[in-house]
Short mmCIF file of C-alpha atoms and ligand atoms in Angstrom, two decimals:
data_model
loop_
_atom_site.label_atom_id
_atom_site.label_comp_id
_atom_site.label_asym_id
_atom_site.label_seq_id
_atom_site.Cartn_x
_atom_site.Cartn_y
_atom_site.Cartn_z
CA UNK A 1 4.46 -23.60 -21.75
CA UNK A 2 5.64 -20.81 -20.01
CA UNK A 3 5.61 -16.82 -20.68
CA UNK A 4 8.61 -16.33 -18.75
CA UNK A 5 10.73 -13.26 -20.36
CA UNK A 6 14.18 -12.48 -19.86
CA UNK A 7 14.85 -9.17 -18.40
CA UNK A 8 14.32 -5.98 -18.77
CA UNK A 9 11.71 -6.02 -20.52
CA UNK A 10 12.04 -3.33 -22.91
CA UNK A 11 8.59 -1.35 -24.17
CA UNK A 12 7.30 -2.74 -27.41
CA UNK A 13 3.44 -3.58 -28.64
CA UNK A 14 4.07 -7.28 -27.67
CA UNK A 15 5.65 -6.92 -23.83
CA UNK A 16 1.80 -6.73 -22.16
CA UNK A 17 2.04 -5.70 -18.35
CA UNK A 18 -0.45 -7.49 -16.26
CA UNK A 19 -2.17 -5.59 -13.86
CA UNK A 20 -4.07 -7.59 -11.09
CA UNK A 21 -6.80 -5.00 -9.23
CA UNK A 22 -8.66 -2.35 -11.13
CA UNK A 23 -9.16 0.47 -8.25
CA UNK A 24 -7.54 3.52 -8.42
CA UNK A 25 -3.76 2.33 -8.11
CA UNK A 26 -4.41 -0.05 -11.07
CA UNK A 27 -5.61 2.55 -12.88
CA UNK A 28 -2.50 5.06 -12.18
CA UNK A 29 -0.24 1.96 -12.67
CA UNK A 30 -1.51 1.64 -16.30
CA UNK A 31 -1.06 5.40 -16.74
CA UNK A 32 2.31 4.94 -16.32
CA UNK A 33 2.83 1.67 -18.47
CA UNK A 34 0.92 3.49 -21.22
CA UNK A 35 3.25 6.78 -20.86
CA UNK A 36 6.27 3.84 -20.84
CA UNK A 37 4.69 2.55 -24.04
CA UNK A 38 3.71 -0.93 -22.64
CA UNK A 39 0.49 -2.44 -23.34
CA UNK A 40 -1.47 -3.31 -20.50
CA UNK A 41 -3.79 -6.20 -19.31
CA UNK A 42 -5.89 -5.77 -16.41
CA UNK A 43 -7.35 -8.94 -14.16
CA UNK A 44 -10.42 -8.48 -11.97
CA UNK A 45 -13.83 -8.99 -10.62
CA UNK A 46 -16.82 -7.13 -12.70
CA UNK A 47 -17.43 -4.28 -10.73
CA UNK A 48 -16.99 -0.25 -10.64
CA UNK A 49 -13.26 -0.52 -11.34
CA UNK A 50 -11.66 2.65 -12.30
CA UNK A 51 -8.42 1.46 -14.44
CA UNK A 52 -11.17 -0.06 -16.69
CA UNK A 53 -10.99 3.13 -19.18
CA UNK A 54 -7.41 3.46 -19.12
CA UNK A 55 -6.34 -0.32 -20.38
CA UNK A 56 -6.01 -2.20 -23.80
CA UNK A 57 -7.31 -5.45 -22.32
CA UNK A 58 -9.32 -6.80 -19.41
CA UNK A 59 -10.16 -9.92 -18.08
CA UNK A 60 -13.28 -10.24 -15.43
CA UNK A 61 -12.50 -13.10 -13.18
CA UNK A 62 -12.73 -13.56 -9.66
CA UNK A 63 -9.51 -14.18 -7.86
CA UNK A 64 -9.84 -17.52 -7.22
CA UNK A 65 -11.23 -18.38 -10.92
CA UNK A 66 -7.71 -20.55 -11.44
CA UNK A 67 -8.51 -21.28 -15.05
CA UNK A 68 -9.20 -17.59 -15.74
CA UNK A 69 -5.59 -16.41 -13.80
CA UNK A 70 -3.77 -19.18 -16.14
CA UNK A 71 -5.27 -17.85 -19.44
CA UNK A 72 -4.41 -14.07 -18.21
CA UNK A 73 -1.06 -15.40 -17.58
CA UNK A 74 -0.59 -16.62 -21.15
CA UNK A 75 -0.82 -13.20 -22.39
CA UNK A 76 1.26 -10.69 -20.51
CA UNK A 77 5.43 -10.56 -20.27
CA UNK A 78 5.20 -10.07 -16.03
CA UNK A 79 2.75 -9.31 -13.85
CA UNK A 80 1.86 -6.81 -10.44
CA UNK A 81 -1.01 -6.86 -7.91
CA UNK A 82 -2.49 -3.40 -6.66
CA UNK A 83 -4.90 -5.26 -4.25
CA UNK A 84 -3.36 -6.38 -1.22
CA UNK A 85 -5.87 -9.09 -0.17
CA UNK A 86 -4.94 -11.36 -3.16
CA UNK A 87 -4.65 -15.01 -2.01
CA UNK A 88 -1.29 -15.87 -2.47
CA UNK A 89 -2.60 -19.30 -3.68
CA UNK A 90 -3.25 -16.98 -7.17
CA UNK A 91 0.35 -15.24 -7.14
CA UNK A 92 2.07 -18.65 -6.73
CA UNK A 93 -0.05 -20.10 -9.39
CA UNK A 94 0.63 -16.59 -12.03
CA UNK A 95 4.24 -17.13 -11.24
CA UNK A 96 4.26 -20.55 -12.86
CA UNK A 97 3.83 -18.96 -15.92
CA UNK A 98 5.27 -15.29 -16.16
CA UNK A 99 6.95 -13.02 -14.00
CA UNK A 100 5.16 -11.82 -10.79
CA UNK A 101 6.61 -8.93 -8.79
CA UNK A 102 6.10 -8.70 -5.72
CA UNK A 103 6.00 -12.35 -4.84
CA UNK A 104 3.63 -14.19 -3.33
CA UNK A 105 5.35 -14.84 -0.23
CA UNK A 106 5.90 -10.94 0.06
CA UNK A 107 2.28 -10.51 -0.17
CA UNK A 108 1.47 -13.49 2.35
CA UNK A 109 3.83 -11.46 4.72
CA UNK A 110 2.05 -8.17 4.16
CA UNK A 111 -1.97 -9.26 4.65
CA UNK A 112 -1.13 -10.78 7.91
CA UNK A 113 -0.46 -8.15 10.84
CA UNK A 114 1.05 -10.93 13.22
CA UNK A 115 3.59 -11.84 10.76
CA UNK A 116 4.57 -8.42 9.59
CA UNK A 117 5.25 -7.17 12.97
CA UNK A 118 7.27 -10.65 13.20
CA UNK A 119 9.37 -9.81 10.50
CA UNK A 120 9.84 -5.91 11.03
CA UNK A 121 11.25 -7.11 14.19
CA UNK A 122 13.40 -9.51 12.72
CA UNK A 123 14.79 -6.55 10.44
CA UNK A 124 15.64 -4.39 13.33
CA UNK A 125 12.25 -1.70 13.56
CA UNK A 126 10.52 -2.02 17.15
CA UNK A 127 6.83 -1.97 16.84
CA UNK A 128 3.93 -0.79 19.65
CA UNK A 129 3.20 -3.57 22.47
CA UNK A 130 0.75 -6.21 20.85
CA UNK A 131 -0.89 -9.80 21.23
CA UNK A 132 -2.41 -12.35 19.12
CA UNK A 133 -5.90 -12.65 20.01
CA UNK A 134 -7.50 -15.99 18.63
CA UNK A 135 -10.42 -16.28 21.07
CA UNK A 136 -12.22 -14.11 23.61
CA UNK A 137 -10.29 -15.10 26.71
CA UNK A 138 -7.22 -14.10 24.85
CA UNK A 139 -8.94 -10.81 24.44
CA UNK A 140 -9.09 -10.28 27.88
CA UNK A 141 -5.87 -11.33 28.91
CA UNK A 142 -4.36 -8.74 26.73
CA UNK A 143 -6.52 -6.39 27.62
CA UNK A 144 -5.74 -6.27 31.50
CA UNK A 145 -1.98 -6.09 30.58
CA UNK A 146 -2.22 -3.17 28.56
CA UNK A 147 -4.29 -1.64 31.50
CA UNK A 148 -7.74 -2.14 29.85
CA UNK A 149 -7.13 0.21 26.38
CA UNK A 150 -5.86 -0.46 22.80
CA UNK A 151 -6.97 -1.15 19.46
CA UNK A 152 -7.81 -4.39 18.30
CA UNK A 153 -7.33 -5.46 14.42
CA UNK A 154 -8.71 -8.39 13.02
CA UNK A 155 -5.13 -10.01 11.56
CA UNK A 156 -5.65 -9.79 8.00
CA UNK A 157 -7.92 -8.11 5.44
CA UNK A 158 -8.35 -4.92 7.04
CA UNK A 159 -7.65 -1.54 5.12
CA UNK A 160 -8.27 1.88 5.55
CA UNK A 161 -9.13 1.82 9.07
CA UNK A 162 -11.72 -0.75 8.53
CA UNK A 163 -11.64 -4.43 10.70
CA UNK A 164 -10.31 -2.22 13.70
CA UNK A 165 -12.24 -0.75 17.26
CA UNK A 166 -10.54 0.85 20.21
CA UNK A 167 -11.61 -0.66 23.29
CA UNK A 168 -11.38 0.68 26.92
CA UNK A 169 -12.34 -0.07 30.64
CA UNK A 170 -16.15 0.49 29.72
CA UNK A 171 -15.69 -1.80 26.44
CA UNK A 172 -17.77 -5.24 26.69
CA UNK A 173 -14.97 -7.15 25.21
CA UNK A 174 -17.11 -10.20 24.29
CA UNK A 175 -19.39 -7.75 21.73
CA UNK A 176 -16.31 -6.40 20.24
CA UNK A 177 -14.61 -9.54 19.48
CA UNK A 178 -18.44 -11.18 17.72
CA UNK A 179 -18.74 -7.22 15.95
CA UNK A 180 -15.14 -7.79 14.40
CA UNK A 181 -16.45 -11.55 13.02
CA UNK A 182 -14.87 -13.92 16.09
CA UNK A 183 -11.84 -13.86 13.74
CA UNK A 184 -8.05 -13.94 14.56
CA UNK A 185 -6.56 -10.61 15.74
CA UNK A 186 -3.83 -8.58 17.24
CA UNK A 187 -4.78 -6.33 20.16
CA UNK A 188 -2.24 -3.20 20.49
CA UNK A 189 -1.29 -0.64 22.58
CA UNK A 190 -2.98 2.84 21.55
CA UNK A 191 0.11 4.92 20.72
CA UNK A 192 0.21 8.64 21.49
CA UNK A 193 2.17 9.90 18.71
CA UNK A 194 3.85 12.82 17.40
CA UNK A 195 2.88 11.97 14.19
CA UNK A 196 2.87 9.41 11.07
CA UNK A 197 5.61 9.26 8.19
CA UNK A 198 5.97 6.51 5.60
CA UNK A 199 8.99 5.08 3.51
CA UNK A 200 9.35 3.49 0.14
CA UNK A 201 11.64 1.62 -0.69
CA UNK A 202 12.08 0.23 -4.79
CA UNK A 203 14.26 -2.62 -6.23
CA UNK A 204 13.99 -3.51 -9.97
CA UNK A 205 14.60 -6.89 -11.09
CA UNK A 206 18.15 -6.04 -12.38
CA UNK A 207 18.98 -5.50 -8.45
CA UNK A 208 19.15 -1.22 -8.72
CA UNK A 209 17.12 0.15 -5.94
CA UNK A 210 16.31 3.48 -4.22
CA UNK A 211 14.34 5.38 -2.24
CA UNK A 212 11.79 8.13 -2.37
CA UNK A 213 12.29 11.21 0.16
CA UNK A 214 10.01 10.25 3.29
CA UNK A 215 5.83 11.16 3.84
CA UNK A 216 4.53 12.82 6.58
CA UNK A 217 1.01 11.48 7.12
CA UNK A 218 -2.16 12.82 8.54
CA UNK A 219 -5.31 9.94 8.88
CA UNK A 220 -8.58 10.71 9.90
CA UNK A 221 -11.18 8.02 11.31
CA UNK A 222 -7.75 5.57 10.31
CA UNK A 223 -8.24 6.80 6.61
CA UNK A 224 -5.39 9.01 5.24
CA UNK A 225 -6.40 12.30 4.64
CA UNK A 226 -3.22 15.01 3.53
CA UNK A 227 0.26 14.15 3.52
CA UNK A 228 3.17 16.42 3.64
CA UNK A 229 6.59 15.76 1.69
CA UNK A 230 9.48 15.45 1.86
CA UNK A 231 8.92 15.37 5.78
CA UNK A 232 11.95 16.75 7.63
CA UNK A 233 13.68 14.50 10.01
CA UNK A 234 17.34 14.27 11.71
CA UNK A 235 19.41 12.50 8.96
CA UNK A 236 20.63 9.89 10.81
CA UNK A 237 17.19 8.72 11.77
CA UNK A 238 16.52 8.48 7.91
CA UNK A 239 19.59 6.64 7.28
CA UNK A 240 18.97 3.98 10.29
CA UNK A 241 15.07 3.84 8.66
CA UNK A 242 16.45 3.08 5.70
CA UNK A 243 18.76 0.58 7.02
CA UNK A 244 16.41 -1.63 8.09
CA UNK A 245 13.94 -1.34 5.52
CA UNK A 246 16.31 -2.55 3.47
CA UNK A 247 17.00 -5.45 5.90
CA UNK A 248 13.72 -6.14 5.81
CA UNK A 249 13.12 -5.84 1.99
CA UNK A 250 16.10 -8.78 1.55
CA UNK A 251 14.59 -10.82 4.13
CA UNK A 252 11.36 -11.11 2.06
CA UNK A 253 13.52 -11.10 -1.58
CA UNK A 254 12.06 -8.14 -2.20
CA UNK A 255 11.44 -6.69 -5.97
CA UNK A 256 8.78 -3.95 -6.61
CA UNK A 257 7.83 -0.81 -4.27
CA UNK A 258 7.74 -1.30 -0.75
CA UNK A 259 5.95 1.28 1.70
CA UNK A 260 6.33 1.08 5.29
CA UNK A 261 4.36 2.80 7.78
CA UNK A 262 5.44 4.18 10.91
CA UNK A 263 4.41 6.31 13.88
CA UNK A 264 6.55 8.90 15.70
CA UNK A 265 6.57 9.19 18.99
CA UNK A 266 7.05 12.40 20.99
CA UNK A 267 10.54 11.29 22.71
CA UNK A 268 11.86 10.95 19.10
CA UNK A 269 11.74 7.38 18.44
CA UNK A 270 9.97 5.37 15.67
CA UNK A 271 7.75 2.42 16.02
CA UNK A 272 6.70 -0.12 12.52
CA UNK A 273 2.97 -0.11 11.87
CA UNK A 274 2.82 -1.74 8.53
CA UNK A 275 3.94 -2.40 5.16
CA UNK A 276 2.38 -2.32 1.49
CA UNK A 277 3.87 -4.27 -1.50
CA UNK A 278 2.99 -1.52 -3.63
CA UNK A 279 2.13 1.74 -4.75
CA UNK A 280 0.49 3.67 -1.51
CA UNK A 281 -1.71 6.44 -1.20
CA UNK A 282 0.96 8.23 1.11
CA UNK A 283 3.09 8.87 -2.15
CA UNK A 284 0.72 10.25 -4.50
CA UNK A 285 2.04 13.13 -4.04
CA UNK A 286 5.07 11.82 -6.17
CA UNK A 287 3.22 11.81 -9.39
CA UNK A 288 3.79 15.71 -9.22
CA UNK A 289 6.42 16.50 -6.93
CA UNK A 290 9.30 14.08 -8.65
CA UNK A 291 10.17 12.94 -12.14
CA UNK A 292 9.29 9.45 -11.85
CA UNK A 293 6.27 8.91 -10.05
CA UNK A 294 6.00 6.07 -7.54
CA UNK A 295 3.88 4.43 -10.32
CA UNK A 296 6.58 5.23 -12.92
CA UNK A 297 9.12 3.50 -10.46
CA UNK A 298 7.30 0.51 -9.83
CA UNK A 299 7.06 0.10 -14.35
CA UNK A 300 10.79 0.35 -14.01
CA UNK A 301 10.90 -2.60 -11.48
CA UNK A 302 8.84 -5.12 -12.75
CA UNK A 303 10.56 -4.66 -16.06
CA UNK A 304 14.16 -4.84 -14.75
CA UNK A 305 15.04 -1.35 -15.65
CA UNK A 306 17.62 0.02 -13.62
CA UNK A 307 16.73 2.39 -10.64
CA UNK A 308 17.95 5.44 -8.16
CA UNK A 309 16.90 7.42 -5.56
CA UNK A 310 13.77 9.65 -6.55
CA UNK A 311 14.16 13.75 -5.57
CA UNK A 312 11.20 15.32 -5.20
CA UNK A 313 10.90 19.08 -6.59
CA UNK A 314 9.73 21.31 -3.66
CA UNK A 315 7.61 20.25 -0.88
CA UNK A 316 4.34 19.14 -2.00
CA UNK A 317 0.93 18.39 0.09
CA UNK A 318 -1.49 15.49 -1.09
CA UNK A 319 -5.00 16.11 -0.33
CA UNK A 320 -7.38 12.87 -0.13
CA UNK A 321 -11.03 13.79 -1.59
CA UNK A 322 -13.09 11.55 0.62
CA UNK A 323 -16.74 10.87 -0.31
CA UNK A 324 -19.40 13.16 -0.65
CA UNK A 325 -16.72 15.34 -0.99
CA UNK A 326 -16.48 14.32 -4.55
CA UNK A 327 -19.62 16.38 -4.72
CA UNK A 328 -17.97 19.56 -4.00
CA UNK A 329 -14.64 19.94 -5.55
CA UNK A 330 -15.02 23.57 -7.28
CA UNK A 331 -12.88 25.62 -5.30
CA UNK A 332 -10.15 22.83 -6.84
CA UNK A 333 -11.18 22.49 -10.12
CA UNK A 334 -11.24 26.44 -10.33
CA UNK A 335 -7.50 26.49 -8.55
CA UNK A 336 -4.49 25.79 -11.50
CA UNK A 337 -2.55 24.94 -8.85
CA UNK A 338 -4.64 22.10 -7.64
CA UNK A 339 -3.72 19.19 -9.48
CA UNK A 340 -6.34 17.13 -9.37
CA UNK A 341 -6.16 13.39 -9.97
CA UNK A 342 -9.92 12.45 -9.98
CA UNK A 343 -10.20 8.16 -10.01
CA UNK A 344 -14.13 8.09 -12.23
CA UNK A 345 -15.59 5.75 -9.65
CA UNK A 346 -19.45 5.70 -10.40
CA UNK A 347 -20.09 4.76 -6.61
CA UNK A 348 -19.74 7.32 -3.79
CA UNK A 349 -20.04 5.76 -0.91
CA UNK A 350 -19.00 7.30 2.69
CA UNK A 351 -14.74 6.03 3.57
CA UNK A 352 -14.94 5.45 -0.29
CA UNK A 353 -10.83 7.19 -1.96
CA UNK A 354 -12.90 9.51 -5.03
CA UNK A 355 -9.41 11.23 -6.07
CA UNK A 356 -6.56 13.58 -4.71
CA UNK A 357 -4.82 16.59 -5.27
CA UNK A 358 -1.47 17.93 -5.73
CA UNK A 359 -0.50 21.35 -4.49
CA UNK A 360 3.60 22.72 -4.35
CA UNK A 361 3.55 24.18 -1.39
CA UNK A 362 7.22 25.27 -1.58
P1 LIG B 401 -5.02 0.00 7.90
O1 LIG B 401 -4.61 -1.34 7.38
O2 LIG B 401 -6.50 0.19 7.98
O3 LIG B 401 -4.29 1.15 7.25
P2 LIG B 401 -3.50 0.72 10.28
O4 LIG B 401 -2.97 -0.24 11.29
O5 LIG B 401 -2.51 1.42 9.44
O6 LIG B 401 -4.58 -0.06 9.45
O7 LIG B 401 -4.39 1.78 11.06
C1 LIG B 401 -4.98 2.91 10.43
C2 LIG B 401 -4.66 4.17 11.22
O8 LIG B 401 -5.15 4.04 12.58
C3 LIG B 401 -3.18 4.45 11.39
O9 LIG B 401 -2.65 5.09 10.25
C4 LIG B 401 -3.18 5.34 12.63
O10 LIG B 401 -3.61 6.65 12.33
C5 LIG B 401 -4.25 4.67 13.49
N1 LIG B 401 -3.61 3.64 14.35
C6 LIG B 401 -3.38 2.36 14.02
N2 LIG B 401 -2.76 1.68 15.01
C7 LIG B 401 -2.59 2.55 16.02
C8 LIG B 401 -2.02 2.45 17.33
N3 LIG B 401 -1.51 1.31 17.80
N4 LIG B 401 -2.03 3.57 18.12
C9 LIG B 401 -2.57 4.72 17.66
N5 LIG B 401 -3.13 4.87 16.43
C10 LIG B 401 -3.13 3.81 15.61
MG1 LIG B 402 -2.31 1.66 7.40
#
């Protein structure tokens, strides 16, 4: 027995929208199913997860719990993951039994930096110099011929900055590669850039798709801390970005939101960094600054509803609260035009996403 619907999937009390992750982007995801009138299922491991208040159902499992996945699967109409690390072992084994956008072999793509950078290639976008690093004298091969300085990154599971040190000449490679857990990695060349910008890209499962107007990004200690949007760039580098994220949205049969990130360099031209399968923090900004929010959009997709380009209503800046700096959020609370999106995590903890705000800045 199967769950598998027919699309779209219109909004009724039966059509249940599974939701696999409960931090903050599962959370805003169910926001929008709710406002959609779905009902909404959320799958995840007991812990401080924020989209716990906002859902009608939720199953605690851990995400290789395959008996737990398959009984989640029996009660909602499709299915989306807000946590990137999911093994695609679970994906393949959800889509058995109901619909499950992005795919797994999307996701598969997307936690492994090698084969990202593989593919964005393959779809046209250059990326910065980089090698695969699966021992220590690997390490130090690449090292010498990027003249002793880059970044390494273990290959998958890193986020937010995290899994990644910069070495140079005075760097004792051997400590570095034990620090970062002797795992496989990419070492790549440290970029000087003009600055960051992000894309997203949507394609709902009747085969619409769009864009949103483009991010400008601004990360600090590799966390992202404001963005700007829309960021102004020459048209025809838009259209040529879009052109191949396209390209490389059918060479992964794409359905869902897809966010690319890319660096700017000062002589103009733009190099791939990474993608996400889903909603990013670099368009939160959307949930104000455009009718359908990025979280709206992505509803829209997994449910086959048809899709367009997304205008945004003024230029908007997203604000990341960090932190302690949850602790100290008056001078937004007491500002109307701060819109604050706060996520109700019980645990501060220092790197740790507490909320954002909205501000129309034009
Ligand atoms: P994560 O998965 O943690 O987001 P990223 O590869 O996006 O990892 O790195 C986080 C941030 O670190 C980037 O947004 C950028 O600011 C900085 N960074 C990453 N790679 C490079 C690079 N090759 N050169 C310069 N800065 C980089
Ligand atoms: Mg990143």
């Amino acid at each position: 027995m199967n769950n598998i619907k027919d699309f779209p999937i219109l909004p009724s009390n039966e059509n249940i929208i599974g939701i696999l992750g409960g931090g903050q982007l599962g959370k805003m995801i169910a926001l929008s199913a709710s406002r959609a009138g779905y009902k909404t299922h959320l799958y995840c491991p007991k812990g401080d997860n924020p989209a716990e208040t906002v859902v009608n159902k939720i199953t605690h499992g851990e995400w290789n719990d395959f008996d737990k996945l398959v009984e989640f699967s029996n009660n909602v109409v499709c299915a989306t993951s807000e946590f990137e690390n999911i093994p695609s072992k679970s994906l393949e084994l959800l889509a058995n039994k109901t619909n499950v956008i992005p795919s797994s072999i999307v996701f598969r793509c997307a936690q492994i930096r090698s084969k990202e950078k593989e593919m964005a290639v393959k779809s046209g976008f250059k990326t910065p110099v980089w090698y695969l690093i699966k021992n220590s004298d690997d390490l130090i091969t690449a090292s010498k011929s990027l003249g002793n300085k880059g970044i390494l990154k273990t290959n998958s599971l890193g986020y937010d900055g995290k899994g990644q040190v910069k070495i140079n000449e005075n760097s004792n490679l051997f400590q570095i590669w034990e620090q970062l857990g002797s795992v496989e990695c990419v070492l790549e060349e440290e970029l000087k850039f003009k600055r960051e910008i992000s894309i997203m890209y949507f394609k709902s499962f009747d085969n619409s798709d769009g864009f949103f107007p483009l991010s400008e990004n601004d990360h600090k200690e590799g966390i992202l801390d404001k963005t700007i949007a829309p960021a102004i760039i020459d048209n025809n580098i838009e259209v040529d970005l879009r052109l191949k994220t396209k390209q490389l949205s059918y060479n992964l049969n794409f359905y869902g939101v897809l966010t690319i990130e890319l660096f700017e360099l000062l002589d103009g031209s733009i190099l791939f960094n990474e993608i996400a399968p889903r909603p990013h923090n670099s368009f939160h900004w959307s949930m104000d600054g455009c009718d359908n929010s990025q979280f709206d959009i992505l509803i829209r997709t997994i449910c086959g509803l048809p899709v367009k380009d997304v205008e945004s209503n003024g230029k908007w800046k997203m604000t990341n609260i960090i932190g302690e700096e949850v602790n100290n959020i008056w001078n937004i609370i007491n500002n109307q035009d701060y819109i604050l999106h706060l996520y109700g995590k019980k645990q501060t903890t220092p790197g740790r996403k507490m909320g954002h705000y909205n501000t129309k800045i034009i």
